[in-house]
Amino acid sequence: MDTINSISYPVIFKDTLTQLVNFIEQGNYSRFFILTDEHTGEHCLPLLQERLEHLNNSYDVIEVNAGEESKNIDFCAGIWKMLIDFGADRHSLMINLGGGVIGDMGGFAASTYKRGIDFVQVPTTLLSQVDASVGGKTGIDFDNLKNIIGTFTQPKAVFIEPAFLQTLPQRQILSGYAEMLKHGLIQDAAYWSELKGADINAAPAPELVYQSVAIKNKVVVDDPFEKGFRKCLNFGHTVGHAVETYSLLNDGSKHLTHGEAIAIGMICEAWLSHKNAGLTTDELNEITTVLNNLYPRYELDETCHSVLHSLMKTDKKNQNGNINCTLLNKIGECSIDHICTEEELCDSLRYYAGL
Amino acid sequence: MDTINSISYPVIFKDTLTQLVNFIEQGNYSRFFILTDEHTGEHCLPLLQERLEHLNNSYDVIEVNAGEESKNIDFCAGIWKMLIDFGADRHSLMINLGGGVIGDMGGFAASTYKRGIDFVQVPTTLLSQVDASVGGKTGIDFDNLKNIIGTFTQPKAVFIEPAFLQTLPQRQILSGYAEMLKHGLIQDAAYWSELKGADINAAPAPELVYQSVAIKNKVVVDDPFEKGFRKCLNFGHTVGHAVETYSLLNDGSKHLTHGEAIAIGMICEAWLSHKNAGLTTDELNEITTVLNNLYPRYELDETCHSVLHSLMKTDKKNQNGNINCTLLNKIGECSIDHICTEEELCDSLRYYAGL
Ligand SMILES: NC(=O)c1ccc[n+]([C@@H]2O[C@H](COP(=O)([O-])OP(=O)(O)OC[C@H]3O[C@@H](n4cnc5c(N)ncnc54)[C@H](O)[C@@H]3O)[C@@H](O)[C@H]2O)c1
Ligand SMILES: NC(=O)c1ccc[n+]([C@@H]2O[C@H](COP(=O)([O-])OP(=O)(O)OC[C@H]3O[C@@H](n4cnc5c(N)ncnc54)[C@H](O)[C@@H]3O)[C@@H](O)[C@H]2O)c1
Ligand SMILES: [Zn+2]
Ligand SMILES: [Zn+2]
């Protein structure tokens, strides 16, 4: 449990901060920049800064507001402007210290500043550690569409430091845990069994995080531009994304975290898997029970089905107006490109609502 | 004189519009978009549209205001918005029909929309045909800095159609011609001789355009990410860019085209080449005479030297605060990374002013 080699860069799990400092020192960068949000500026930046004191390289900190609402072109332009004002040249390095918002937006800003400067990811949420750390996706939201603008650009390295998870709220831990459960369901039945029994009142053991990254990395390395099997990572996300967006649009009801929405999506898509892809009744029940116990209930009554369906239709991954799902053939194995009808999708929502 | 193969795509010179239509038909695109500005919408789009009538694929036209002032994040966001509203998916194609502004901004918008959709360039100015057609640079201006935001993304193909140059104003022809002269000066003495004697009251012969693209392409293919010798294309641009920006900042004086500014830059840098890189007096005189006769004079008195110098210091290509020039060893041969002092640069401006 040391380093995972992704497409063109290492994901580092051991002596993370020491290795980050070494990376900076050896990189011959003219200067570097640390991007944080309010929370990671408070909780994570100090841990990093005490390691940087002896460095000669000068650096600046750029802080943005926390939360998905900041992941837009205005904040991105703000980052570009700060880079310009701080005199960032082509040999500068950007260090994205934060969750997926910081990683995605900082990666996008870096990949487009002067046609691309180097950046590294230091994910500080469980979600960004297990999910955003490999794949090379950068992006911002635009016109109410998530990640609609972005690039495929690999970071120079990713540093996964368990210590950062100590300050992460439990709800954010659970959000990342949903992706880990997904990794088990689509690729590794033994890992799923381990996870479903694990204690997740605190951050999961580093070994489990490592295993998740390893699973995602294998998928991504085989299909870097999402042309084929990488879509397996989409399990739970066709319905889940729609539920997430729906919860954000409806001010009346509670906003869901990504993981909470994906958990609902996985229950619905497990039902679809049972119907169309061979998942057994026992497996469906097992998945449903685990997810339904871990994640809070969310009301999805009949009136929202048509809204959810149109949200699913706008998914980036659709083609020719069909709604595509990744479904489970059994726990630990999946297949892509199952076209699901509106009726089937609504029935799966009814299954969730009826639990 | 048919096709030049660039990094990963062809630059097509023959039966251009037919080949573009073939490309669209064979590309299996869900739909396509044509980006124009007011002028290319009027002069160039009709030539293309009459070829598209029999196509089944549906397409939409996106038009932006003409000119460098449109090459910014607001217009880019406008293009993204139109793509969203028109329902562009990942299998859409963008056709950039226009000069460098359309090519750069359209390329940037396409390279970042849904993390990158295919695009082709149909350059309609001489400058964009001979310069922007190879190199994979996309970009927009931001915070008064030219091309500060962008990506390196190769188009799927480039179509160079001489017919489009028929409606191009003479001043724009001359602007592109400056880059052609540069190609001769840095790489090919015979080509320089041919150009300096050519009639440029109209668009230059297609063979000459072809030769320029071939020269630039050779340089770019050898150094796609501008790490080394590609800087040879920078001849005339250290001083020239500063003069261009200066002319745009100063509302009182006339705005220069890119080529007009580069012509001045080439005179100054030829003088620096004579001083520091072995260019002979005869060669300096020849270059000076040709450029000074072709391009309008521009007043650069002592008071503007410090402004010009600080503009040169902000050049993207500088490192460690030094001003780097590409200089000519002789006509047809150059070398990169000559550090020039403020005094030398001012002296070269004085040389130009004293002509
Ligand atoms: N690029 C990818 O492959 C990929 C994959 C998954 C998700 N994402 C993106 O990631 C985003 C969601 O990621 P996220 O959940 O990390 O969001 P986030 O970055 O908004 O972080 C969630 C919250 O936790 C706070 N936080 C972060 N680290 C902390 C720490 N160590 N201690 C205390 N608080 C901390 C943040 O300030 C924020 O309030 C979405 O925008 C999603 O699109 C990207
Ligand atoms: N990507 C690259 O490698 C590269 C290289 C050189 C220049 N550039 C960029 O290109 C831009 C300058 O290019 P440009 O000079 O083509 O600018 P431009 O696109 O603004 O075109 C100049 C003018 O000519 C008009 N025009 C274009 N085609 C016409 C036609 N066929 N008939 C009549 N009018 C026509 C335009 O509407 C505009 O008014 C700058 O932004 C520069 O940064 C990029
Ligand atoms: Zn997810
Ligand atoms: Zn130029």
CSV table of N, CA, C and O and ligand atoms in Angstrom, one decimal, chain A residues 127 131 179 182 233 237 241 258 262, ligand 3:
chain,number,residue,atom,x,y,z
A,127,LEU,N,-14.7,11.5,-0.6
A,127,LEU,CA,-15.2,11.4,-2.0
A,127,LEU,C,-14.1,11.7,-3.0
A,127,LEU,O,-13.9,11.0,-4.0
A,131,ASP,N,-12.6,9.0,-5.5
A,131,ASP,CA,-13.2,9.1,-6.8
A,131,ASP,C,-12.5,10.1,-7.7
A,131,ASP,O,-12.2,9.8,-8.8
A,179,GLU,N,-19.3,5.9,-2.9
A,179,GLU,CA,-18.5,5.6,-4.1
A,179,GLU,C,-17.7,4.3,-3.8
A,179,GLU,O,-17.5,3.5,-4.7
A,182,LYS,N,-19.9,1.5,-4.3
A,182,LYS,CA,-20.1,1.3,-5.7
A,182,LYS,C,-19.0,0.5,-6.3
A,182,LYS,O,-19.2,-0.4,-7.1
A,233,LEU,N,-18.4,2.8,-14.1
A,233,LEU,CA,-18.3,3.7,-12.9
A,233,LEU,C,-19.6,4.5,-12.7
A,233,LEU,O,-19.9,5.1,-11.7
A,237,HIS,N,-25.5,6.2,-11.0
A,237,HIS,CA,-25.4,7.7,-11.3
A,237,HIS,C,-26.4,8.2,-12.3
A,237,HIS,O,-26.7,9.4,-12.3
A,241,HIS,N,-27.6,11.0,-10.2
A,241,HIS,CA,-27.4,12.4,-10.6
A,241,HIS,C,-28.7,13.2,-10.7
A,241,HIS,O,-28.8,14.4,-10.3
A,258,HIS,N,-23.7,14.3,-2.7
A,258,HIS,CA,-23.5,13.4,-3.9
A,258,HIS,C,-23.7,11.9,-3.5
A,258,HIS,O,-24.5,11.2,-4.1
A,262,ILE,N,-26.4,9.2,-4.7
A,262,ILE,CA,-25.9,8.0,-5.5
A,262,ILE,C,-26.4,6.7,-4.7
A,262,ILE,O,-26.7,5.7,-5.4
C,3,ZN,ZN,-20.1,9.8,-8.1
